PDB file of C-alpha atoms in Angstrom:
ATOM      1  CA  MET Q  95       9.088-109.060  29.569  1.00  0.00           C
ATOM      2  CA  PRO Q  96      10.024-106.038  30.465  1.00  0.00           C
ATOM      3  CA  ASP Q  97       7.053-103.139  29.847  1.00  0.00           C
ATOM      4  CA  ILE Q  98       6.977-101.480  27.046  1.00  0.00           C
ATOM      5  CA  VAL Q  99       7.686 -97.660  27.606  1.00  0.00           C
ATOM      6  CA  LYS Q 100       5.574 -95.324  26.368  1.00  0.00           C
ATOM      7  CA  LEU Q 101       7.118 -91.474  26.008  1.00  0.00           C
ATOM      8  CA  LYS Q 102       4.180 -89.237  27.509  1.00  0.00           C
ATOM      9  CA  ALA Q 103       4.052 -86.853  24.370  1.00  0.00           C
ATOM     10  CA  LYS Q 104       1.183 -84.135  23.272  1.00  0.00           C
ATOM     11  CA  GLN Q 105       0.902 -84.350  19.048  1.00  0.00           C
ATOM     12  CA  ILE Q 106      -0.260 -81.572  17.348  1.00  0.00           C
ATOM     13  CA  ASP Q 107      -2.006 -81.202  13.847  1.00  0.00           C
ATOM     14  CA  GLY Q 108      -2.277 -78.325  12.418  1.00  0.00           C
ATOM     15  CA  ALA Q 109      -4.852 -76.542   9.684  1.00  0.00           C
ATOM     16  CA  ARG Q 110      -2.989 -77.983   6.744  1.00  0.00           C
ATOM     17  CA  PRO Q 111       0.400 -80.107   5.777  1.00  0.00           C
ATOM     18  CA  GLY Q 112       3.152 -79.487   6.029  1.00  0.00           C
ATOM     19  CA  PRO Q 113       6.223 -81.479   8.162  1.00  0.00           C
ATOM     20  CA  HIS Q 114       6.242 -83.341  10.879  1.00  0.00           C
ATOM     21  CA  LEU Q 115       8.514 -81.733  13.758  1.00  0.00           C
ATOM     22  CA  LEU Q 116       9.923 -83.672  16.876  1.00  0.00           C
ATOM     23  CA  ILE Q 117      10.943 -81.438  19.902  1.00  0.00           C
ATOM     24  CA  THR Q 118      12.516 -83.307  22.930  1.00  0.00           C
ATOM     25  CA  GLY Q 119      13.257 -82.531  25.794  1.00  0.00           C
ATOM     26  CA  GLY Q 120      13.787 -84.316  29.565  1.00  0.00           C
ATOM     27  CA  VAL Q 121      16.857 -86.885  28.118  1.00  0.00           C
ATOM     28  CA  HIS Q 122      18.596 -86.749  30.890  1.00  0.00           C
ATOM     29  CA  GLY Q 123      16.543 -85.715  34.389  1.00  0.00           C
ATOM     30  CA  ASP Q 124      18.193 -83.181  36.080  1.00  0.00           C
ATOM     31  CA  GLU Q 125      17.787 -80.475  32.481  1.00  0.00           C
ATOM     32  CA  PHE Q 126      15.248 -78.610  33.434  1.00  0.00           C
ATOM     33  CA  GLU Q 127      14.784 -75.066  31.078  1.00  0.00           C
ATOM     34  CA  PRO Q 128      14.255 -78.101  28.083  1.00  0.00           C
ATOM     35  CA  MET Q 129      10.569 -79.176  30.318  1.00  0.00           C
ATOM     36  CA  ALA Q 130       9.117 -76.260  31.044  1.00  0.00           C
ATOM     37  CA  ALA Q 131       9.992 -74.432  27.539  1.00  0.00           C
ATOM     38  CA  ILE Q 132       8.364 -77.369  25.971  1.00  0.00           C
ATOM     39  CA  ARG Q 133       4.932 -77.341  28.526  1.00  0.00           C
ATOM     40  CA  ARG Q 134       4.617 -73.691  27.565  1.00  0.00           C
ATOM     41  CA  LEU Q 135       5.143 -74.357  23.593  1.00  0.00           C
ATOM     42  CA  MET Q 136       2.181 -77.269  24.174  1.00  0.00           C
ATOM     43  CA  GLY Q 137       0.253 -74.330  25.194  1.00  0.00           C
ATOM     44  CA  TRP Q 138       1.286 -71.764  22.733  1.00  0.00           C
ATOM     45  CA  ILE Q 139       1.317 -74.048  19.244  1.00  0.00           C
ATOM     46  CA  GLU Q 140      -2.052 -72.981  17.856  1.00  0.00           C
ATOM     47  CA  PRO Q 141      -3.305 -76.025  15.355  1.00  0.00           C
ATOM     48  CA  ALA Q 142      -5.262 -72.990  12.936  1.00  0.00           C
ATOM     49  CA  GLN Q 143      -1.970 -71.542  12.446  1.00  0.00           C
ATOM     50  CA  LEU Q 144       0.377 -75.164  12.112  1.00  0.00           C
ATOM     51  CA  SER Q 145       0.884 -76.444   8.768  1.00  0.00           C
ATOM     52  CA  GLY Q 146       2.328 -79.891   9.988  1.00  0.00           C
ATOM     53  CA  ARG Q 147       2.526 -81.351  12.611  1.00  0.00           C
ATOM     54  CA  VAL Q 148       4.309 -80.882  15.667  1.00  0.00           C
ATOM     55  CA  THR Q 149       5.371 -83.691  18.927  1.00  0.00           C
ATOM     56  CA  LEU Q 150       6.163 -82.706  21.832  1.00  0.00           C
ATOM     57  CA  VAL Q 151       8.362 -84.255  24.927  1.00  0.00           C
ATOM     58  CA  PRO Q 152       7.952 -82.656  28.108  1.00  0.00           C
ATOM     59  CA  VAL Q 153      10.507 -85.646  29.560  1.00  0.00           C
ATOM     60  CA  VAL Q 154      11.531 -88.093  27.892  1.00  0.00           C
ATOM     61  CA  ASN Q 155      13.598 -90.297  30.335  1.00  0.00           C
ATOM     62  CA  GLU Q 156      11.089 -89.752  33.826  1.00  0.00           C
ATOM     63  CA  ALA Q 157      12.617 -92.621  35.121  1.00  0.00           C
ATOM     64  CA  ALA Q 158      15.560 -90.586  35.638  1.00  0.00           C
ATOM     65  CA  TYR Q 159      13.455 -87.159  36.412  1.00  0.00           C
ATOM     66  CA  LEU Q 160      11.822 -89.077  39.405  1.00  0.00           C
ATOM     67  CA  CYS Q 161      15.256 -89.573  40.765  1.00  0.00           C
ATOM     68  CA  GLY Q 162      16.152 -86.298  40.405  1.00  0.00           C
ATOM     69  CA  GLN Q 163      19.630 -87.552  38.508  1.00  0.00           C
ATOM     70  CA  ARG Q 164      21.076 -87.294  35.268  1.00  0.00           C
ATOM     71  CA  THR Q 165      20.347 -90.887  34.337  1.00  0.00           C
ATOM     72  CA  ALA Q 166      17.644 -93.245  36.114  1.00  0.00           C
ATOM     73  CA  ASP Q 167      18.477 -96.524  38.309  1.00  0.00           C
ATOM     74  CA  ASP Q 168      20.038 -99.401  36.690  1.00  0.00           C
ATOM     75  CA  GLY Q 169      23.061 -95.946  35.905  1.00  0.00           C
ATOM     76  CA  LEU Q 170      23.002 -96.145  31.772  1.00  0.00           C
ATOM     77  CA  ASP Q 171      23.159 -93.115  30.316  1.00  0.00           C
ATOM     78  CA  ILE Q 172      20.593 -92.510  27.523  1.00  0.00           C
ATOM     79  CA  ALA Q 173      22.482 -90.691  25.418  1.00  0.00           C
ATOM     80  CA  ARG Q 174      24.756 -93.372  25.064  1.00  0.00           C
ATOM     81  CA  VAL Q 175      22.773 -96.577  24.362  1.00  0.00           C
ATOM     82  CA  CYS Q 176      20.265 -95.438  21.343  1.00  0.00           C
ATOM     83  CA  PRO Q 177      18.846 -96.985  19.774  1.00  0.00           C
ATOM     84  CA  GLY Q 178      18.050 -99.000  22.796  1.00  0.00           C
ATOM     85  CA  ARG Q 179      16.706-102.200  23.107  1.00  0.00           C
ATOM     86  CA  ALA Q 180      12.841-103.143  23.444  1.00  0.00           C
ATOM     87  CA  ASP Q 181      13.888-105.908  26.224  1.00  0.00           C
ATOM     88  CA  GLY Q 182      16.650-104.217  28.207  1.00  0.00           C
ATOM     89  CA  SER Q 183      16.409-102.251  31.349  1.00  0.00           C
ATOM     90  CA  ILE Q 184      14.492 -99.049  31.476  1.00  0.00           C
ATOM     91  CA  THR Q 185      16.920 -96.717  30.364  1.00  0.00           C
ATOM     92  CA  GLU Q 186      17.566 -98.863  27.235  1.00  0.00           C
ATOM     93  CA  ARG Q 187      13.482 -99.467  26.609  1.00  0.00           C
ATOM     94  CA  THR Q 188      13.152 -95.794  27.092  1.00  0.00           C
ATOM     95  CA  ALA Q 189      15.984 -95.068  24.501  1.00  0.00           C
ATOM     96  CA  PHE Q 190      13.759 -97.672  22.210  1.00  0.00           C
ATOM     97  CA  ALA Q 191      10.997 -95.721  22.576  1.00  0.00           C
ATOM     98  CA  LEU Q 192      12.660 -92.455  21.616  1.00  0.00           C
ATOM     99  CA  SER Q 193      14.597 -93.639  18.782  1.00  0.00           C
ATOM    100  CA  GLN Q 194      10.800 -95.309  17.101  1.00  0.00           C
ATOM    101  CA  TRP Q 195       9.674 -91.373  18.186  1.00  0.00           C
ATOM    102  CA  ILE Q 196      12.447 -89.658  15.931  1.00  0.00           C
ATOM    103  CA  ARG Q 197      12.726 -92.142  13.187  1.00  0.00           C
ATOM    104  CA  ALA Q 198       9.016 -90.993  12.215  1.00  0.00           C
ATOM    105  CA  ALA Q 199       9.976 -87.089  11.962  1.00  0.00           C
ATOM    106  CA  ASP Q 200      10.536 -85.335   9.301  1.00  0.00           C
ATOM    107  CA  TYR Q 201      13.143 -82.740  11.221  1.00  0.00           C
ATOM    108  CA  TYR Q 202      14.274 -83.386  15.320  1.00  0.00           C
ATOM    109  CA  ILE Q 203      14.696 -80.637  17.666  1.00  0.00           C
ATOM    110  CA  ASP Q 204      16.390 -82.093  21.238  1.00  0.00           C
ATOM    111  CA  LEU Q 205      17.013 -79.837  23.900  1.00  0.00           C
ATOM    112  CA  HIS Q 206      19.550 -80.210  26.631  1.00  0.00           C
ATOM    113  CA  THR Q 207      21.093 -78.182  30.210  1.00  0.00           C
ATOM    114  CA  GLY Q 208      24.647 -78.730  31.965  1.00  0.00           C
ATOM    115  CA  GLY Q 209      22.028 -80.541  34.245  1.00  0.00           C
ATOM    116  CA  THR Q 210      23.510 -80.574  38.002  1.00  0.00           C
ATOM    117  CA  ALA Q 211      27.092 -80.211  37.356  1.00  0.00           C
ATOM    118  CA  LEU Q 212      28.345 -78.568  34.460  1.00  0.00           C
ATOM    119  CA  GLU Q 213      27.345 -75.375  33.061  1.00  0.00           C
ATOM    120  CA  VAL Q 214      27.188 -74.691  29.008  1.00  0.00           C
ATOM    121  CA  LEU Q 215      27.582 -71.633  27.276  1.00  0.00           C
ATOM    122  CA  PRO Q 216      23.915 -71.258  24.453  1.00  0.00           C
ATOM    123  CA  LEU Q 217      24.589 -73.210  21.475  1.00  0.00           C
ATOM    124  CA  THR Q 218      23.213 -74.984  18.987  1.00  0.00           C
ATOM    125  CA  GLY Q 219      24.728 -78.111  17.307  1.00  0.00           C
ATOM    126  CA  TYR Q 220      24.226 -80.350  15.008  1.00  0.00           C
ATOM    127  CA  THR Q 221      26.435 -83.467  13.149  1.00  0.00           C
ATOM    128  CA  LEU Q 222      28.552 -83.144  10.071  1.00  0.00           C
ATOM    129  CA  HIS Q 223      26.367 -85.583   7.727  1.00  0.00           C
ATOM    130  CA  SER Q 224      28.112 -87.022   4.964  1.00  0.00           C
ATOM    131  CA  ASP Q 225      24.249 -85.959   2.828  1.00  0.00           C
ATOM    132  CA  ARG Q 226      24.776 -82.176   1.922  1.00  0.00           C
ATOM    133  CA  THR Q 227      20.946 -81.777   2.100  1.00  0.00           C
ATOM    134  CA  VAL Q 228      20.675 -82.869   5.946  1.00  0.00           C
ATOM    135  CA  LEU Q 229      23.476 -80.696   6.291  1.00  0.00           C
ATOM    136  CA  GLU Q 230      22.445 -78.253   5.220  1.00  0.00           C
ATOM    137  CA  ALA Q 231      18.874 -78.339   6.310  1.00  0.00           C
ATOM    138  CA  GLN Q 232      20.656 -78.319   9.903  1.00  0.00           C
ATOM    139  CA  ARG Q 233      22.647 -75.585   9.371  1.00  0.00           C
ATOM    140  CA  ARG Q 234      19.088 -73.745   8.635  1.00  0.00           C
ATOM    141  CA  MET Q 235      17.771 -74.526  11.653  1.00  0.00           C
ATOM    142  CA  ALA Q 236      20.821 -73.871  14.038  1.00  0.00           C
ATOM    143  CA  ARG Q 237      21.189 -70.522  12.593  1.00  0.00           C
ATOM    144  CA  ALA Q 238      17.160 -69.858  12.737  1.00  0.00           C
ATOM    145  CA  PHE Q 239      17.506 -71.401  16.600  1.00  0.00           C
ATOM    146  CA  ASN Q 240      19.388 -68.416  17.417  1.00  0.00           C
ATOM    147  CA  LEU Q 241      22.136 -69.085  20.073  1.00  0.00           C
ATOM    148  CA  PRO Q 242      25.484 -67.652  20.666  1.00  0.00           C
ATOM    149  CA  VAL Q 243      26.769 -70.253  19.318  1.00  0.00           C
ATOM    150  CA  ILE Q 244      26.884 -72.928  16.716  1.00  0.00           C
ATOM    151  CA  TRP Q 245      28.363 -76.063  16.471  1.00  0.00           C
ATOM    152  CA  GLY Q 246      28.964 -78.830  14.038  1.00  0.00           C
ATOM    153  CA  THR Q 247      30.507 -81.908  15.086  1.00  0.00           C
ATOM    154  CA  PRO Q 248      31.009 -85.656  13.666  1.00  0.00           C
ATOM    155  CA  GLY Q 249      28.641 -87.911  15.102  1.00  0.00           C
ATOM    156  CA  LEU Q 250      28.953 -89.620  18.097  1.00  0.00           C
ATOM    157  CA  PRO Q 251      27.470 -93.555  19.114  1.00  0.00           C
ATOM    158  CA  GLY Q 252      24.907 -93.446  20.630  1.00  0.00           C
ATOM    159  CA  ARG Q 253      22.960 -90.730  20.924  1.00  0.00           C
ATOM    160  CA  SER Q 254      19.318 -89.270  19.923  1.00  0.00           C
ATOM    161  CA  LEU Q 255      21.127 -87.451  17.103  1.00  0.00           C
ATOM    162  CA  SER Q 256      22.931 -90.533  16.064  1.00  0.00           C
ATOM    163  CA  VAL Q 257      19.981 -91.747  15.045  1.00  0.00           C
ATOM    164  CA  ALA Q 258      18.893 -88.747  13.873  1.00  0.00           C
ATOM    165  CA  ALA Q 259      21.841 -89.303  11.320  1.00  0.00           C
ATOM    166  CA  GLY Q 260      21.159 -92.697  10.657  1.00  0.00           C
ATOM    167  CA  ALA Q 261      17.434 -92.110   9.065  1.00  0.00           C
ATOM    168  CA  ARG Q 262      18.519 -89.011   7.435  1.00  0.00           C
ATOM    169  CA  VAL Q 263      16.485 -86.593   9.366  1.00  0.00           C
ATOM    170  CA  PRO Q 264      17.919 -83.820   9.745  1.00  0.00           C
ATOM    171  CA  ALA Q 265      18.523 -82.655  13.757  1.00  0.00           C
ATOM    172  CA  ILE Q 266      19.833 -80.466  16.269  1.00  0.00           C
ATOM    173  CA  TYR Q 267      20.089 -80.019  19.824  1.00  0.00           C
ATOM    174  CA  ALA Q 268      20.663 -77.184  21.990  1.00  0.00           C
ATOM    175  CA  GLU Q 269      22.462 -76.794  25.601  1.00  0.00           C
ATOM    176  CA  TYR Q 270      21.688 -73.955  27.896  1.00  0.00           C
ATOM    177  CA  ARG Q 271      22.875 -72.623  30.853  1.00  0.00           C
ATOM    178  CA  GLY Q 272      22.092 -75.925  33.539  1.00  0.00           C
ATOM    179  CA  GLY Q 273      24.112 -75.966  37.592  1.00  0.00           C
ATOM    180  CA  GLY Q 274      20.896 -77.807  38.356  1.00  0.00           C
ATOM    181  CA  ARG Q 275      18.992 -74.531  38.006  1.00  0.00           C
ATOM    182  CA  CYS Q 276      16.061 -73.644  35.759  1.00  0.00           C
ATOM    183  CA  ASP Q 277      16.561 -69.827  33.867  1.00  0.00           C
ATOM    184  CA  PRO Q 278      13.388 -68.271  32.748  1.00  0.00           C
ATOM    185  CA  ALA Q 279      15.597 -66.659  30.226  1.00  0.00           C
ATOM    186  CA  GLY Q 280      16.411 -70.337  28.770  1.00  0.00           C
ATOM    187  CA  ILE Q 281      13.158 -71.500  28.948  1.00  0.00           C
ATOM    188  CA  GLU Q 282      12.327 -67.963  26.831  1.00  0.00           C
ATOM    189  CA  ALA Q 283      15.761 -68.662  24.163  1.00  0.00           C
ATOM    190  CA  TYR Q 284      13.761 -72.234  24.028  1.00  0.00           C
ATOM    191  CA  VAL Q 285      10.308 -71.454  23.865  1.00  0.00           C
ATOM    192  CA  ASP Q 286      11.627 -68.653  21.061  1.00  0.00           C
ATOM    193  CA  GLY Q 287      14.194 -70.950  19.087  1.00  0.00           C
ATOM    194  CA  CYS Q 288      11.611 -73.555  18.891  1.00  0.00           C
ATOM    195  CA  MET Q 289       9.775 -70.853  17.198  1.00  0.00           C
ATOM    196  CA  ASN Q 290      12.267 -69.449  14.555  1.00  0.00           C
ATOM    197  CA  VAL Q 291      12.578 -73.070  13.689  1.00  0.00           C
ATOM    198  CA  MET Q 292       8.972 -73.812  13.153  1.00  0.00           C
ATOM    199  CA  GLY Q 293       8.775 -70.135  10.979  1.00  0.00           C
ATOM    200  CA  GLU Q 294      11.950 -71.561   8.530  1.00  0.00           C
ATOM    201  CA  LEU Q 295      10.445 -74.948   7.690  1.00  0.00           C
ATOM    202  CA  LYS Q 296       7.359 -72.828   7.038  1.00  0.00           C
ATOM    203  CA  MET Q 297       5.266 -74.418  10.094  1.00  0.00           C
ATOM    204  CA  ILE Q 298       3.630 -71.422  11.512  1.00  0.00           C
ATOM    205  CA  GLU Q 299       4.674 -67.271  10.174  1.00  0.00           C
ATOM    206  CA  ARG Q 300       6.899 -66.139  11.874  1.00  0.00           C
ATOM    207  CA  GLU Q 301       9.305 -63.123  10.964  1.00  0.00           C
ATOM    208  CA  PRO Q 302      13.039 -63.784  11.738  1.00  0.00           C
ATOM    209  CA  PRO Q 303      15.027 -62.956  14.170  1.00  0.00           C
ATOM    210  CA  GLN Q 304      17.656 -60.487  14.684  1.00  0.00           C
ATOM    211  CA  SER Q 305      20.193 -62.511  15.162  1.00  0.00           C
ATOM    212  CA  LYS Q 306      22.382 -63.569  18.486  1.00  0.00           C
ATOM    213  CA  ILE Q 307      24.850 -65.850  16.478  1.00  0.00           C
ATOM    214  CA  GLN Q 308      28.291 -65.049  17.809  1.00  0.00           C
ATOM    215  CA  HIS Q 309      30.675 -67.472  16.743  1.00  0.00           C
ATOM    216  CA  ILE Q 310      30.196 -70.802  14.194  1.00  0.00           C
ATOM    217  CA  VAL Q 311      32.120 -73.707  14.370  1.00  0.00           C
ATOM    218  CA  GLU Q 312      32.656 -76.910  12.156  1.00  0.00           C
ATOM    219  CA  ASP Q 313      35.346 -79.330  13.631  1.00  0.00           C
ATOM    220  CA  ASN Q 314      34.903 -82.915  11.727  1.00  0.00           C
ATOM    221  CA  ARG Q 315      38.021 -83.938  14.363  1.00  0.00           C
ATOM    222  CA  PRO Q 316      36.568 -87.275  16.065  1.00  0.00           C
ATOM    223  CA  ASN Q 317      35.612 -86.866  19.165  1.00  0.00           C
ATOM    224  CA  ALA Q 318      35.279 -83.059  18.613  1.00  0.00           C
ATOM    225  CA  GLY Q 319      31.765 -83.173  20.293  1.00  0.00           C
ATOM    226  CA  PHE Q 320      32.587 -84.701  22.966  1.00  0.00           C
ATOM    227  CA  MET Q 321      32.123 -83.068  25.972  1.00  0.00           C
ATOM    228  CA  GLN Q 322      32.542 -85.593  28.832  1.00  0.00           C
ATOM    229  CA  ILE Q 323      37.097 -85.808  28.269  1.00  0.00           C
ATOM    230  CA  GLN Q 324      37.809 -82.203  27.122  1.00  0.00           C
ATOM    231  CA  ASN Q 325      40.204 -81.300  29.932  1.00  0.00           C
ATOM    232  CA  PRO Q 326      40.092 -83.910  32.999  1.00  0.00           C
ATOM    233  CA  SER Q 327      40.519 -84.024  36.601  1.00  0.00           C
ATOM    234  CA  PRO Q 328      43.974 -85.358  37.618  1.00  0.00           C
ATOM    235  CA  MET Q 329      42.518 -86.525  40.583  1.00  0.00           C
ATOM    236  CA  THR Q 330      39.351 -86.485  43.590  1.00  0.00           C
ATOM    237  CA  GLY Q 331      38.611 -83.893  45.257  1.00  0.00           C
ATOM    238  CA  PHE Q 332      37.344 -79.989  45.130  1.00  0.00           C
ATOM    239  CA  PHE Q 333      37.352 -77.982  41.797  1.00  0.00           C
ATOM    240  CA  GLU Q 334      37.561 -74.026  42.000  1.00  0.00           C
ATOM    241  CA  PRO Q 335      37.240 -72.791  38.239  1.00  0.00           C
ATOM    242  CA  SER Q 336      39.518 -69.972  37.332  1.00  0.00           C
ATOM    243  CA  VAL Q 337      37.514 -68.698  34.572  1.00  0.00           C
ATOM    244  CA  LYS Q 338      33.983 -67.728  33.376  1.00  0.00           C
ATOM    245  CA  LEU Q 339      31.989 -68.903  30.152  1.00  0.00           C
ATOM    246  CA  GLY Q 340      32.517 -67.353  27.361  1.00  0.00           C
ATOM    247  CA  ASP Q 341      35.817 -66.609  28.743  1.00  0.00           C
ATOM    248  CA  ALA Q 342      38.820 -66.661  26.010  1.00  0.00           C
ATOM    249  CA  ILE Q 343      41.437 -68.974  26.864  1.00  0.00           C
ATOM    250  CA  ASN Q 344      44.696 -69.962  25.645  1.00  0.00           C
ATOM    251  CA  ILE Q 345      46.944 -72.988  25.892  1.00  0.00           C
ATOM    252  CA  ASP Q 346      48.163 -73.662  29.706  1.00  0.00           C
ATOM    253  CA  ASP Q 347      45.721 -70.946  30.958  1.00  0.00           C
ATOM    254  CA  ALA Q 348      44.593 -72.128  34.563  1.00  0.00           C
ATOM    255  CA  LEU Q 349      40.860 -73.466  34.555  1.00  0.00           C
ATOM    256  CA  GLY Q 350      40.894 -74.236  37.701  1.00  0.00           C
ATOM    257  CA  THR Q 351      42.236 -75.803  40.721  1.00  0.00           C
ATOM    258  CA  VAL Q 352      41.479 -78.974  42.193  1.00  0.00           C
ATOM    259  CA  SER Q 353      42.222 -79.958  46.339  1.00  0.00           C
ATOM    260  CA  ASP Q 354      42.353 -83.220  48.438  1.00  0.00           C
ATOM    261  CA  ALA Q 355      39.647 -82.516  51.605  1.00  0.00           C
ATOM    262  CA  PRO Q 356      41.713 -80.584  53.718  1.00  0.00           C
ATOM    263  CA  GLY Q 357      42.982 -78.780  50.584  1.00  0.00           C
ATOM    264  CA  THR Q 358      46.326 -79.641  51.432  1.00  0.00           C
ATOM    265  CA  ASN Q 359      47.282 -81.278  48.212  1.00  0.00           C
ATOM    266  CA  VAL Q 360      46.517 -78.761  45.226  1.00  0.00           C
ATOM    267  CA  ALA Q 361      46.334 -79.633  41.589  1.00  0.00           C
ATOM    268  CA  THR Q 362      45.975 -76.795  38.903  1.00  0.00           C
ATOM    269  CA  VAL Q 363      43.966 -78.318  35.398  1.00  0.00           C
ATOM    270  CA  ARG Q 364      45.448 -76.446  32.199  1.00  0.00           C
ATOM    271  CA  ALA Q 365      43.563 -75.770  29.632  1.00  0.00           C
ATOM    272  CA  ARG Q 366      44.074 -78.071  26.340  1.00  0.00           C
ATOM    273  CA  GLN Q 367      42.987 -75.809  23.990  1.00  0.00           C
ATOM    274  CA  ALA Q 368      42.882 -72.133  22.906  1.00  0.00           C
ATOM    275  CA  GLY Q 369      39.381 -70.324  22.114  1.00  0.00           C
ATOM    276  CA  ILE Q 370      36.729 -70.047  24.425  1.00  0.00           C
ATOM    277  CA  VAL Q 371      35.060 -71.562  27.427  1.00  0.00           C
ATOM    278  CA  LEU Q 372      32.273 -73.220  26.036  1.00  0.00           C
ATOM    279  CA  VAL Q 373      31.415 -75.913  28.815  1.00  0.00           C
ATOM    280  CA  LEU Q 374      32.200 -75.364  32.936  1.00  0.00           C
ATOM    281  CA  ARG Q 375      31.963 -77.384  35.583  1.00  0.00           C
ATOM    282  CA  THR Q 376      29.845 -76.301  39.125  1.00  0.00           C
ATOM    283  CA  PHE Q 377      29.246 -78.784  41.092  1.00  0.00           C
ATOM    284  CA  SER Q 378      32.328 -78.574  43.024  1.00  0.00           C
ATOM    285  CA  ARG Q 379      32.856 -82.109  44.019  1.00  0.00           C
ATOM    286  CA  VAL Q 380      34.855 -83.852  40.871  1.00  0.00           C
ATOM    287  CA  LEU Q 381      35.902 -87.325  40.358  1.00  0.00           C
ATOM    288  CA  GLU Q 382      39.611 -88.143  38.323  1.00  0.00           C
ATOM    289  CA  GLY Q 383      39.323 -87.846  34.748  1.00  0.00           C
ATOM    290  CA  GLU Q 384      36.003 -85.881  34.615  1.00  0.00           C
ATOM    291  CA  SER Q 385      35.658 -83.107  32.440  1.00  0.00           C
ATOM    292  CA  VAL Q 386      36.608 -79.059  34.224  1.00  0.00           C
ATOM    293  CA  GLY Q 387      35.833 -77.568  31.292  1.00  0.00           C
ATOM    294  CA  VAL Q 388      34.948 -77.201  27.791  1.00  0.00           C
ATOM    295  CA  ILE Q 389      37.092 -74.998  25.498  1.00  0.00           C
ATOM    296  CA  LEU Q 390      35.100 -74.121  21.859  1.00  0.00           C
ATOM    297  CA  GLU Q 391      38.494 -73.665  19.354  1.00  0.00           C
ATOM    298  CA  THR Q 392      37.108 -70.934  17.212  1.00  0.00           C
ATOM    299  CA  GLU Q 393      40.155 -71.277  15.073  1.00  0.00           C
ATOM    300  CA  ARG Q 394      39.396 -74.634  13.957  1.00  0.00           C
ATOM    301  CA  ASP Q 395      36.385 -73.858  11.543  1.00  0.00           C
ATOM    302  CA  CYS Q 396      36.499 -76.567   8.905  1.00  0.00           C
ATOM    303  CA  ARG Q 397      33.481 -75.214   6.848  1.00  0.00           C
ATOM    304  CA  ASP Q 398      35.684 -74.375   3.716  1.00  0.00           C
ATOM    305  CA  ALA Q 399      37.518 -77.683   3.933  1.00  0.00           C
TER     306      ALA Q 399
END
């Protein structure tokens, strides 16, 4: 029987009753700003000033983190295998433990970055839940988190948020840059965002901040939030971007080029969508079929549909 995975968490119980908020980082082992932000929250949240309970997990996927890569040695992505298995591989067992924590919470925040291969324009996202009460709670949480982009998309299987959706736990995720670094601005944004949500949920006293939100898009098309399938590379090679995060882009505009090792065979990757550059590949080596960029289609908003 495989060993049971126990996530290393800190639970802070407030002096007054209130909801249970779960905050996780390190679902992928190469996403560092969430880990640092949650460690900072561990020292900042005061039980005497808290209503309810906060559970903080800075590194969900410790096996991947110790490998210095997105996934553990079994090669499985937690964000594809949730709710996992108690008797599975290390990733499946970790997903199982994470899913138990999610189902035990009243609200959930899952912090991410683009890891070592991608950079993401700071965003907060959520599942377009069929339960209007859950959806409205998620919209409130995303607005309170206060990153420039809010993106609502259909649920995708295997994710932490799919576990939350099945349990009717209002949940949001956040993405902030990446590229293998640990950006101090990202740490601050994540600490502030989590505290803002706690204020919105009346768990702490906190004045709402001045809004930094620039785009709110809810896109209900299948796979709208599946970042890894947009704008795939036509071949394995060296990717050089022609755009920057946040740039406006039209269909058929160049996202960049991919060349073979000697640079004699060069292919241009052209955008298949129009909007703004939401995700951009920063790790130059790209495999055929891997995404080189994601476009947020700002005209696709379905909130009034």
